[in-house]
Coordinates of C-alpha atoms in Angstrom, one line a residue:
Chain A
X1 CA 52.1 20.1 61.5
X2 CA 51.5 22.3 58.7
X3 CA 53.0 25.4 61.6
X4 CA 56.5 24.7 60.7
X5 CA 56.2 23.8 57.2
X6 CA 54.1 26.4 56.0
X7 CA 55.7 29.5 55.0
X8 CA 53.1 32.1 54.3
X9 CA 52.9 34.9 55.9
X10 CA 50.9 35.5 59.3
X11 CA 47.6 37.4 58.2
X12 CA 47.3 34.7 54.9
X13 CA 45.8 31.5 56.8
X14 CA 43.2 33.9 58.6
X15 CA 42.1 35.6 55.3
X16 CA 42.3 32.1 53.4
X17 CA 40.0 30.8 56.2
X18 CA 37.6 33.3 56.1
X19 CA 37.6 32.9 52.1
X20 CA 36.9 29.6 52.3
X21 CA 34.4 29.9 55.4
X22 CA 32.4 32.5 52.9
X23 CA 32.4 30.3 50.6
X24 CA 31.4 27.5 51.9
X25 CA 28.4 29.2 53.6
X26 CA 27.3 30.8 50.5
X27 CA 26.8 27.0 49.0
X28 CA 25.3 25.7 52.1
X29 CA 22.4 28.2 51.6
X30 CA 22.4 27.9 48.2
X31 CA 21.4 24.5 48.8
X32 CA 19.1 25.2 51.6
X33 CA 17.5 27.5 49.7
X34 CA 17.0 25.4 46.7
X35 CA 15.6 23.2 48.9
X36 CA 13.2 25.4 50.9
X37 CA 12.1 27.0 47.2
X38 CA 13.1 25.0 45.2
X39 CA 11.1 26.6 42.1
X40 CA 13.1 30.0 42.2
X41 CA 16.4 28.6 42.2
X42 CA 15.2 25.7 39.4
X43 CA 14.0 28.7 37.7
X44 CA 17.7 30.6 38.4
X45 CA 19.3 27.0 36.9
X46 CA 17.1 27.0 33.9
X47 CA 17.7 30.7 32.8
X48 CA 21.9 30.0 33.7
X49 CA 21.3 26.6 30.9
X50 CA 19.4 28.9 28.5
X51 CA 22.8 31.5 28.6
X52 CA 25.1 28.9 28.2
X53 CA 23.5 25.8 26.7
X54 CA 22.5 28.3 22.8
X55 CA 26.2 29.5 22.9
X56 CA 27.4 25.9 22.3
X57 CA 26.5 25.3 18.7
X58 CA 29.8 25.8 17.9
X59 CA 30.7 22.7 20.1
X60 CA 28.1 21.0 18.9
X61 CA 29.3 20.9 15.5
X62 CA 32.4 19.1 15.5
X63 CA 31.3 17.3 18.3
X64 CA 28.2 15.9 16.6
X65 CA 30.6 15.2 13.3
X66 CA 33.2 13.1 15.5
X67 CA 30.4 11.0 16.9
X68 CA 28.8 10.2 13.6
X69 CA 32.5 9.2 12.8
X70 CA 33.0 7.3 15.9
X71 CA 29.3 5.9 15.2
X72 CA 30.4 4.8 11.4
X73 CA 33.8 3.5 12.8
X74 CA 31.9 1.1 14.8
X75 CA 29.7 -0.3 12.3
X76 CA 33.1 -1.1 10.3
X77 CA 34.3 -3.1 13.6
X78 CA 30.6 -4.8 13.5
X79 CA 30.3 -5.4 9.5
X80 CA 31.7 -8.9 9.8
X81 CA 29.4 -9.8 12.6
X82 CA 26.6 -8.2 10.8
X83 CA 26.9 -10.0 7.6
X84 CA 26.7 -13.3 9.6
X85 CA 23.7 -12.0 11.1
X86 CA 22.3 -10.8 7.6
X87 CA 23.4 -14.1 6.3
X88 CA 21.6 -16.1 8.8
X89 CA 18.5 -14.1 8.7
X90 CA 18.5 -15.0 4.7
X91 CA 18.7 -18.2 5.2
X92 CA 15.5 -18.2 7.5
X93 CA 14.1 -16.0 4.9
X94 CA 14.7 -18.8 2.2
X95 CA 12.9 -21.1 4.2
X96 CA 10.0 -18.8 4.6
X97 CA 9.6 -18.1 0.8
X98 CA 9.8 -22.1 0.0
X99 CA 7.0 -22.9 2.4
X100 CA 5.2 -19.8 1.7
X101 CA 5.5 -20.8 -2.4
X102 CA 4.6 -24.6 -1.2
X103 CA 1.4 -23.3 0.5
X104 CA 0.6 -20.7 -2.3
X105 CA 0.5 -23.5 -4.5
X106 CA -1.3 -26.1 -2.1
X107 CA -3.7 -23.1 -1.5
X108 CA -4.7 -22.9 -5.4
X109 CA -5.2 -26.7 -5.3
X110 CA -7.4 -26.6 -3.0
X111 CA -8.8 -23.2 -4.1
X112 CA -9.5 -25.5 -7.3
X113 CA -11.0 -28.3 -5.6
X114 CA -13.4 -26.1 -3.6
X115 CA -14.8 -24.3 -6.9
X116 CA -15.3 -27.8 -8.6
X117 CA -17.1 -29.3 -5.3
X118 CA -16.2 -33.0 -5.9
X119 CA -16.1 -33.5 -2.0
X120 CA -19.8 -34.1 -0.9
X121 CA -18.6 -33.7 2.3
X122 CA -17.8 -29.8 2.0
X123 CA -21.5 -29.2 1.8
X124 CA -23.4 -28.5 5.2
X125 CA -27.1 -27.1 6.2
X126 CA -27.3 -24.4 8.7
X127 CA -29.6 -24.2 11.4
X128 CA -30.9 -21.6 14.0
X129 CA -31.3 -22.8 17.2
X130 CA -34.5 -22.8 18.4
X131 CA -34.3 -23.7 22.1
X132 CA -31.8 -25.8 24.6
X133 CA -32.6 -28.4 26.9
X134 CA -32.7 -25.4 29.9
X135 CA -30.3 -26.6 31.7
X136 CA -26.9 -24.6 32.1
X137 CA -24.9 -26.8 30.3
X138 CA -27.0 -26.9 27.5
X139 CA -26.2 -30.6 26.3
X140 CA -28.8 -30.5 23.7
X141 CA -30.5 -27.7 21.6
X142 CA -33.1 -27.6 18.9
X143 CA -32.3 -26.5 15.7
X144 CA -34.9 -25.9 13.1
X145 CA -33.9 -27.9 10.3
X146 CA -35.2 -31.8 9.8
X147 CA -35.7 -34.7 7.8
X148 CA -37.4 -32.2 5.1
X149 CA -33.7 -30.8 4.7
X150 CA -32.4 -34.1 4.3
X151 CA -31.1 -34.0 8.0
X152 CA -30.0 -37.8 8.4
X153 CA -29.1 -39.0 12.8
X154 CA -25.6 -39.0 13.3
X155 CA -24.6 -36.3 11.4
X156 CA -21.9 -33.7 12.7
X157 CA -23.3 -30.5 13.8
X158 CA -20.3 -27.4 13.8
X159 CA -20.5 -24.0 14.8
X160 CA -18.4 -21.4 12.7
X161 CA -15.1 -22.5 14.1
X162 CA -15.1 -26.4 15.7
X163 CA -17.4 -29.5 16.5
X164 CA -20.3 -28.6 18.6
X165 CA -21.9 -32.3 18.6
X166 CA -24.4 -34.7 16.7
X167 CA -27.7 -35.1 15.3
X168 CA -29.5 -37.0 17.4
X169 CA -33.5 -37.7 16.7
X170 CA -34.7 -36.1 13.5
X171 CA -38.0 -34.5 13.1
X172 CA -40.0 -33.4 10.0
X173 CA -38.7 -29.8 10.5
X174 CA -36.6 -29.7 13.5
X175 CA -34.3 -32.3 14.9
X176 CA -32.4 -32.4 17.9
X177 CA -28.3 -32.0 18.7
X178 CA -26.2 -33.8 21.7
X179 CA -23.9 -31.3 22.5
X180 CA -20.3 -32.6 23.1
X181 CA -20.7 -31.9 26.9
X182 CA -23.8 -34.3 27.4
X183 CA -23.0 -37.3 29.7
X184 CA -24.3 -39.8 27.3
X185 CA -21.6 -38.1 24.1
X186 CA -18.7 -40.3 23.4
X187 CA -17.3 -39.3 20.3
X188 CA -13.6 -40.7 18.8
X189 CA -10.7 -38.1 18.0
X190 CA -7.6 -38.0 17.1
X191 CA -4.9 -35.8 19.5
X192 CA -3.0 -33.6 16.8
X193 CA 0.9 -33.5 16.9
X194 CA 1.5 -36.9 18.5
X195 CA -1.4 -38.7 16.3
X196 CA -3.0 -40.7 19.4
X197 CA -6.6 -42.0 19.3
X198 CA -8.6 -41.1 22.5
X199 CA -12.5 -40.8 23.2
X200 CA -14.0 -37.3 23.9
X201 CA -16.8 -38.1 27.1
X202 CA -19.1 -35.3 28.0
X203 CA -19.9 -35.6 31.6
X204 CA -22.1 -32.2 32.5
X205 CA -19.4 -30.1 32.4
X206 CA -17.6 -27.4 30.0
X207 CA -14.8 -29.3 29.1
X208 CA -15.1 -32.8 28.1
X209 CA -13.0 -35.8 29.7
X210 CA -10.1 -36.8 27.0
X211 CA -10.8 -41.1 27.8
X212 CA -8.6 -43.9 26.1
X213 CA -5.6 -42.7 25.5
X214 CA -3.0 -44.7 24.0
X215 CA 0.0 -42.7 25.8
X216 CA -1.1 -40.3 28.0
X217 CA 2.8 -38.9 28.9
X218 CA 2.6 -38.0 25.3
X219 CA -0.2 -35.5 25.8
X220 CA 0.8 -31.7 26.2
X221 CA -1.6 -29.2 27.0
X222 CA -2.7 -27.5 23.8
X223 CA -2.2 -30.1 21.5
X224 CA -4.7 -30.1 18.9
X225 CA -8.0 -32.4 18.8
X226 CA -9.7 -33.2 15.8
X227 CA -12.1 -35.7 15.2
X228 CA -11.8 -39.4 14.3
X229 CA -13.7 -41.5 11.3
X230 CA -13.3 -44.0 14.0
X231 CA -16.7 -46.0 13.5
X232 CA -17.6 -44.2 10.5
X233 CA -19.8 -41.5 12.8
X234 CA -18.0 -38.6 12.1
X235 CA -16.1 -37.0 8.9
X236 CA -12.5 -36.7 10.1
X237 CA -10.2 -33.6 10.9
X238 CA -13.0 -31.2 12.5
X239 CA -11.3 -29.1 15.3
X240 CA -12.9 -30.4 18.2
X241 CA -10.4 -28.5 21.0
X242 CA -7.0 -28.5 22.4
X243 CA -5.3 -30.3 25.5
X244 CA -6.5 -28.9 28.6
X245 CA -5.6 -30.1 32.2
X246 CA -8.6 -30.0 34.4
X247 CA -8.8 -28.7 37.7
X248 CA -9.3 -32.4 38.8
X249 CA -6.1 -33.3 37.3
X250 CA -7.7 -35.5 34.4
X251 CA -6.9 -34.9 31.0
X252 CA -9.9 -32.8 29.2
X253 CA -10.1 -31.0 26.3
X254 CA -11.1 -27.1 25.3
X255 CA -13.6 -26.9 23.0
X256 CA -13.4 -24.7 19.8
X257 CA -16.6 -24.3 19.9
X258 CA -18.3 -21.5 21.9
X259 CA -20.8 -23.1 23.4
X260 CA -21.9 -20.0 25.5
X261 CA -23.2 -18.4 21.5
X262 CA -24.7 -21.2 20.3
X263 CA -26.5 -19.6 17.5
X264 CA -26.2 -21.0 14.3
X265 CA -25.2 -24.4 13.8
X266 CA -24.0 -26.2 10.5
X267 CA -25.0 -29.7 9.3
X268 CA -22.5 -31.3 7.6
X269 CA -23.8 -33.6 5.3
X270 CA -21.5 -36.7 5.5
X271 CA -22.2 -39.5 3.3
X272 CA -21.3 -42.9 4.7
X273 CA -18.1 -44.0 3.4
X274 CA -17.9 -45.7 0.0
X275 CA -18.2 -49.8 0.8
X276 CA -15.1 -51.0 -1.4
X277 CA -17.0 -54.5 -1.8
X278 CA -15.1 -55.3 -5.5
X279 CA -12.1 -54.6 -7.1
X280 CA -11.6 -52.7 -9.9
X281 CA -15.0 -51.0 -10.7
X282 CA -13.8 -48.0 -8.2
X283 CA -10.7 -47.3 -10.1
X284 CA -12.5 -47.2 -13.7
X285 CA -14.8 -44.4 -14.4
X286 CA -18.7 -45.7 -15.5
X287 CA -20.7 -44.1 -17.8
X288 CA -24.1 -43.3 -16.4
X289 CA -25.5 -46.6 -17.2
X290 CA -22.7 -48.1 -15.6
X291 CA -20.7 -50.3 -18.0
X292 CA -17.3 -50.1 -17.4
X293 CA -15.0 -47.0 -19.5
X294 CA -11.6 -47.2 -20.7
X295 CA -10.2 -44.5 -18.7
X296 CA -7.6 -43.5 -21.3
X297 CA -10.0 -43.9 -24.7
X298 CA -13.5 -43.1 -22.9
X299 CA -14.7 -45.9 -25.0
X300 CA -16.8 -48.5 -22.9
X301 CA -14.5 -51.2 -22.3
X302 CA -15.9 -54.6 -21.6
X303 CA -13.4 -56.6 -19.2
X304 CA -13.1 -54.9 -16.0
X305 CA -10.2 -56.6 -15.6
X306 CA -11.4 -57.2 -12.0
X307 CA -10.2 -60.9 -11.6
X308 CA -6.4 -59.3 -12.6
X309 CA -6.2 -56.9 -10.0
X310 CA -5.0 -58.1 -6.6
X311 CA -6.8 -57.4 -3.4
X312 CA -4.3 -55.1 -1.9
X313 CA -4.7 -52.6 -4.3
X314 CA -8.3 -51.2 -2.8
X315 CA -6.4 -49.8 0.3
X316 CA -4.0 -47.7 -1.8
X317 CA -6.7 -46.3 -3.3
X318 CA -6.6 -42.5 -2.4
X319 CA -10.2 -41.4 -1.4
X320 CA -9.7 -37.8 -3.8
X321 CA -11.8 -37.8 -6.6
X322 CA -8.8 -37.5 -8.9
X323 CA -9.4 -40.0 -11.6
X324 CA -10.6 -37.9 -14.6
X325 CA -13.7 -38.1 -16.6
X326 CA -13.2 -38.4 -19.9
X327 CA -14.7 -35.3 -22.0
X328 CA -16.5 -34.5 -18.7
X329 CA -17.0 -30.8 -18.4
X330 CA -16.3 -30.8 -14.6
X331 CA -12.6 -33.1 -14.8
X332 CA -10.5 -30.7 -12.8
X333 CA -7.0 -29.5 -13.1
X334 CA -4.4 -30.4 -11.4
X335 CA -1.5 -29.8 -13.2
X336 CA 1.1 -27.5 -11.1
X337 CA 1.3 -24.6 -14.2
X338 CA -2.1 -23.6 -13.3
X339 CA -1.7 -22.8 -10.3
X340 CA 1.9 -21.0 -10.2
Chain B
X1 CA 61.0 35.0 37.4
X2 CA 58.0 36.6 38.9
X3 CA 55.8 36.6 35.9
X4 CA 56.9 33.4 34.3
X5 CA 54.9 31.8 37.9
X6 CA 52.3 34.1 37.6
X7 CA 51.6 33.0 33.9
X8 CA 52.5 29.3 34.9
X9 CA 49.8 29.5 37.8
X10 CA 47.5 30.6 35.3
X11 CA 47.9 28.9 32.2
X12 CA 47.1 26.0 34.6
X13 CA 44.2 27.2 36.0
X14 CA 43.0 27.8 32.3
X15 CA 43.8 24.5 31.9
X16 CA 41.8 22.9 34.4
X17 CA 39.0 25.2 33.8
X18 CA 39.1 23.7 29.6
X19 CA 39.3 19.9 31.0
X20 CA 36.4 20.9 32.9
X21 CA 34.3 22.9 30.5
X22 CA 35.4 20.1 28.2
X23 CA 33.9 16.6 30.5
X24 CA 31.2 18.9 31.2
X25 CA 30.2 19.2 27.7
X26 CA 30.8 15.7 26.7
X27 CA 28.3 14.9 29.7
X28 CA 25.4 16.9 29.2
X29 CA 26.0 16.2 25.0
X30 CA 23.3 13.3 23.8
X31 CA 26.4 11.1 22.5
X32 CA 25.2 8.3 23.7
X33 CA 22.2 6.5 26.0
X34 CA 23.5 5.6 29.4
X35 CA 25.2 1.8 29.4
X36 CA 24.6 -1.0 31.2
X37 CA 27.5 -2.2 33.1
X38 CA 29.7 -0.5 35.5
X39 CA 29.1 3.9 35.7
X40 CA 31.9 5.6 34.5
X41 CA 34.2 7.2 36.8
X42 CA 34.3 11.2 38.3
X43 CA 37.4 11.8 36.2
X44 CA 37.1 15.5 36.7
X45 CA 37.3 15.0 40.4
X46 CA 39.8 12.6 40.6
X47 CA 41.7 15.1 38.7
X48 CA 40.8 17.7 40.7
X49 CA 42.1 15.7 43.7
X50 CA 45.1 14.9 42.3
X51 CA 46.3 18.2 40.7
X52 CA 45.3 19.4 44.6
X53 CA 47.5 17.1 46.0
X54 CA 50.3 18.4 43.4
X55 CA 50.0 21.7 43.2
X56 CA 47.5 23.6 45.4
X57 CA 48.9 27.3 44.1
X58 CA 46.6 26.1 40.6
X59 CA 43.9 25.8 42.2
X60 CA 42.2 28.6 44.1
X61 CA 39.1 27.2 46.7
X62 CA 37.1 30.0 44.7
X63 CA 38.0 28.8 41.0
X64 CA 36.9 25.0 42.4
X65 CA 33.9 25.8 44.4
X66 CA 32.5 27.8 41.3
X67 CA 33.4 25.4 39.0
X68 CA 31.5 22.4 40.8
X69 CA 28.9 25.0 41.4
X70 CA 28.6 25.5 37.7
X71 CA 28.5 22.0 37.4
X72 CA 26.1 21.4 39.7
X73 CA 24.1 23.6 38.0
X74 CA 24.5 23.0 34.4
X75 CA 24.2 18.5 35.6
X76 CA 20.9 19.2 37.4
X77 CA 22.0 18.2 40.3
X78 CA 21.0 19.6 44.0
X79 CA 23.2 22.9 43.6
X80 CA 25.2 23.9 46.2
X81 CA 25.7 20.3 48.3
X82 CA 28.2 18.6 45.8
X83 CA 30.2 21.8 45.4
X84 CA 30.4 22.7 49.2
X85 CA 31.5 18.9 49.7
X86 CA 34.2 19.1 47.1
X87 CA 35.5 22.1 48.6
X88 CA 35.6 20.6 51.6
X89 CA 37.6 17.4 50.3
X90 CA 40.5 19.5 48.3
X91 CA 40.6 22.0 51.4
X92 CA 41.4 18.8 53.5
X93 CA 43.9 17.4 51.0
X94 CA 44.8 20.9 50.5
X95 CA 46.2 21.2 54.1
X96 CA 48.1 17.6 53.6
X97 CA 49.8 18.7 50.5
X98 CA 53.2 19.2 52.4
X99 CA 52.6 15.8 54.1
X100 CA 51.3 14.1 50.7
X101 CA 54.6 15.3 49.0
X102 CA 56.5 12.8 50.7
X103 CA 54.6 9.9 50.3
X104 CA 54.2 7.2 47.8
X105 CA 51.4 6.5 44.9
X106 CA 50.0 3.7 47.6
X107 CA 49.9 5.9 50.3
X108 CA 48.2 9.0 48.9
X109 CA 46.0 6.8 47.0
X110 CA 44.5 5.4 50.2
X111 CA 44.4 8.9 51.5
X112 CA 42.3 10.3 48.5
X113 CA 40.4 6.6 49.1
X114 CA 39.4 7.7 52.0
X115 CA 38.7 11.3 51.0
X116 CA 36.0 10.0 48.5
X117 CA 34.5 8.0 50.4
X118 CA 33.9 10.5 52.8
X119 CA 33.0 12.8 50.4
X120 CA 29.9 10.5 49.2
X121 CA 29.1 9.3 52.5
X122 CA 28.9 13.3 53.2
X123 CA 26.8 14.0 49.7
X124 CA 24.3 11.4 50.7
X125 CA 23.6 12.4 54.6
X126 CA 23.2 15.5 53.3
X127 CA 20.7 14.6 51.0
X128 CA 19.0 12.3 53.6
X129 CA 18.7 15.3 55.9
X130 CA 16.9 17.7 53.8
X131 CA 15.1 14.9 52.4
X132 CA 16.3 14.4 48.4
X133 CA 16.0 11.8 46.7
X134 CA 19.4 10.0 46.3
X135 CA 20.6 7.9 43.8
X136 CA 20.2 4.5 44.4
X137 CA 23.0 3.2 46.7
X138 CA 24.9 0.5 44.7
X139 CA 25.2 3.3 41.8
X140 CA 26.5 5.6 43.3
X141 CA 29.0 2.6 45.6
X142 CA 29.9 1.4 42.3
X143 CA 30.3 4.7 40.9
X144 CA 33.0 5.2 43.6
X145 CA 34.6 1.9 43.4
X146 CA 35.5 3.0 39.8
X147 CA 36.8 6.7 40.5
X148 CA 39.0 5.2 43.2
X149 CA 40.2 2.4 40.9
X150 CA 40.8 4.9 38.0
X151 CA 42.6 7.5 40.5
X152 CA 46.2 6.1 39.6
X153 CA 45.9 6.5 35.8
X154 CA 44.8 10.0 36.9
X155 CA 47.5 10.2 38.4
X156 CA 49.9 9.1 35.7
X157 CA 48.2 11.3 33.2
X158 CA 48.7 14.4 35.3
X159 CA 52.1 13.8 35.7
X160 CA 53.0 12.8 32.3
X161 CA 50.6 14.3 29.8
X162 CA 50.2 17.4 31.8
X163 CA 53.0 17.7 33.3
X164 CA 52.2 18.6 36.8
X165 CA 54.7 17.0 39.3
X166 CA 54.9 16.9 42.5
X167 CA 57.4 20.0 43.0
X168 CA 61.1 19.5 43.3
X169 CA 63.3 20.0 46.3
X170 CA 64.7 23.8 45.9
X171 CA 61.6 24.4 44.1
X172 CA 60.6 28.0 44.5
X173 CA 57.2 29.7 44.3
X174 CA 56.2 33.3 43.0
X175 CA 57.4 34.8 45.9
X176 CA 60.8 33.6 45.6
X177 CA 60.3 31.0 48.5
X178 CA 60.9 27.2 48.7
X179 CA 57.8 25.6 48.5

């Protein structure tokens, strides 16, 4: 094929072969003997990169300069896209700052209401625990504070973080606590996002059965449970747990607290809730021998007025201790400026 | 007449050996991460195969088995294998250069096709003998797919940007004989 076309003289293919057979034999060892040691010839490659690779700085320049250019040119093409994104992101942003500036200022309020202690309910013992019932459950311990600390059955008992249980028996210096996971604990909560009343129900083991629930579709697993003032037993919103599934595929519920530290526990001292029994004298401030006080004069005022007041107005009666003493020393202050 | 081919031949040679020194540059300068997406294509080789194809008198085996050599070296890969294989390829295509002359784009292109697909099948039974590690296979496939899909604006830029052409009829060589 290539006889009749080709026109180069006779000795060239011969010599053009043997070039090329050369050639191509020098490469296969090359190759063979970068695989057989391949640490020589790697070393052979690095020193040929060291020769050339230093003498390129001159490249290097422009080349570096034209990619910064290319690099700028393409954050022109993106500058629209990016000022949507920056847009967007400062619109998130705006959010953030309102709710951060709405919890600064709830923060101080509350800060306030803390360092004024109108709340009886904010005040707690705490107890070491002196021993458990043995078993390894642990559905009641011991804790060494009593009746002479003004320990009262049916308290809640807290470690640091969530609901550990209730007083149950009270001694003169010790009194006794049903942990949440006792068989015989049934304690109301409230299941957090979707607001559904349930009954926590210890039964012997380390996560309590979640019983009575109004919807259970409506239950995800980690949804917050706090407690109840169902019955009066407990003071509401301590975190009890979240959600849980069970292995036995019935609804049950993590507790907060770590029940395998049981160290310290806290009391909380709740008062019974306030019996509204009569209208009126709840919404006017006394004076310590309890006439009635005109809440804007602070004079004693001698109509309560209580006939005049309809019924319905004791339920929107908000539990906070925000009606003002007048000339009282401890009337706290709520007024927004404060607290900016 | 004489020296004007002379210079010709060389001035091309020169010129392949800047497009070379040129991609090989741009690969081994840190411009820019790898991509995800589709590899980019062996320009240089298709151009090599091309310009082969076109004009073989450009291209010396020596000057292309070096310069993949020097590749090899200088792109840390297995020296030796890629640059005996390429020599291989453009010898073959070498030898069809009369034949290729008188085809069409589609027909050379499946020629060259088949040529690089050869030639990587080759690279990578070489490796597997002796053991390398190869790139992984749909790379490398892909890799392929896209120099054989680029190979006819390759093509088109040779011919029309650098002006290498299939030669003429009547066309004659240095030596004063039709090519």
């Amino acid at each position: 094929m290539a006889s009749d076309r080709s026109n180069e003289a006779d000795f060239v293919r011969p010599v053009r072969r043997l070039v090329i057979g050369v050639l191509a034999l020098l490469l296969l060892a090359l190759f063979l003997l970068w695989r057989i040691d391949s640490p020589r010839v790697e070393r052979f490659r690095t020193a040929v990169l060291d020769t050339v690779v230093p003498n390129m700085d001159w490249a290097m320049a422009p080349v570096t300069r034209v990619s910064r250019m290319v690099e700028d040119f393409r954050s022109y093409a993106r500058i629209y896209e990016q000022n949507q994104e920056l847009r967007r992101e400062l619109q998130q942003m705006r959010a953030w700052r309102e709710a951060a500036l709405q919890l600064e200022q709830r923060n101080a309020q509350l800060l306030d209401m803390a360092r004024v202690r109108l709340d009886p309910q904010l005040t707690h013992v705490t107890g070491v625990v002196m021993a458990d019932a043995g078993s390894p459950f642990r559905q009641s311990v011991l804790i060494n504070v009593g009746a002479r600390d003004g320990i009262v059955d049916g308290w809640a008992v807290m470690d640091g973080l969530g609901l550990a249980g209730r007083i149950a028996g009270v001694g003169e210096r010790s009194s006794r606590v049903i942990l949440l996971t006792d068989s015989n604990s049934r304690v109301p909560v409230i299941v957090q996002p979707s607001g559904q009343h349930a009954l926590l129900s210890g039964d012997n083991t380390a996560m309590p059965v979640l019983d009575f629930v109004e919807n259970a579709d409506e239950l995800r697993p980690g949804d917050r449970v706090v407690s109840a003032s169902d019955g009066g037993v407990f003071p509401p919103g301590l975190l009890v747990g979240e959600v849980a599934q069970g292995a036995d595929g019935r609804t049950r519920v993590r507790l907060a607290a770590d029940y395998g530290r049981l160290d310290f526990l806290r009391v909380l001292r709740s008062r019974p809730a306030e019996q509204i029994d009569q209208t009126g004298a709840l919404l006017r401030p006394v004076d310590p021998s309890g006439t009635p006080l005109d809440p804007t004069t602070g004079v004693p005022a001698p109509a309560p007025l209580a006939e005049a007041e309809p019924d319905t107005a004791t339920e929107t009666v908000e539990p906070v201790p925000a009606v003002p003493l007048p000339g009282g020393a401890e009337a706290p202050v709520t007024d927004g400026s404060q607290n900016e | 007449m004489n020296e004007t081919w002379r210079l010709n031949t060389l001035a091309h040679l020169g010129l392949w050996l800047a497009i070379a020194g040129v991609g090989t540059l741009i690969h081994i300068l840190p411009l820019s991460g790898p991509e995800p997406g589709w590899p980019a294509p062996d320009l240089f080789l298709a151009l090599t195969l091309a310009w082969v194809l076109r004009r073989p008198a450009h291209l010396p085996a020596a000057a292309i088995a070096l310069t993949f050599l020097a590749q090899d070296l200088v792109l840390m890969r297995p020296p030796g294998l890629w640059a005996l294989i390429v020599l291989g390829g453009s010898e073959f295509l070498r030898r069809r250069a009369s034949v290729v002359r008188e085809m069409n784009l589609l027909l050379e292109w499946a020629m060259v096709s088949a040529v690089l697909i050869a030639m990587t099948l080759a690279y990578r039974f070489g490796l597997a003998i002796v053991m390398v590690g190869r790139d992984p296979l749909d790379l490398s496939l892909a890799r392929l797919a896209v120099t054989i899909l680029v190979y006819p604006l390759v093509v088109w830029a040779l011919q029309s940007v650098l002006r290498v052409r299939k030669p003429a009829t009547g066309e004659l060589d240095e030596l004063g004989r039709k090519l």
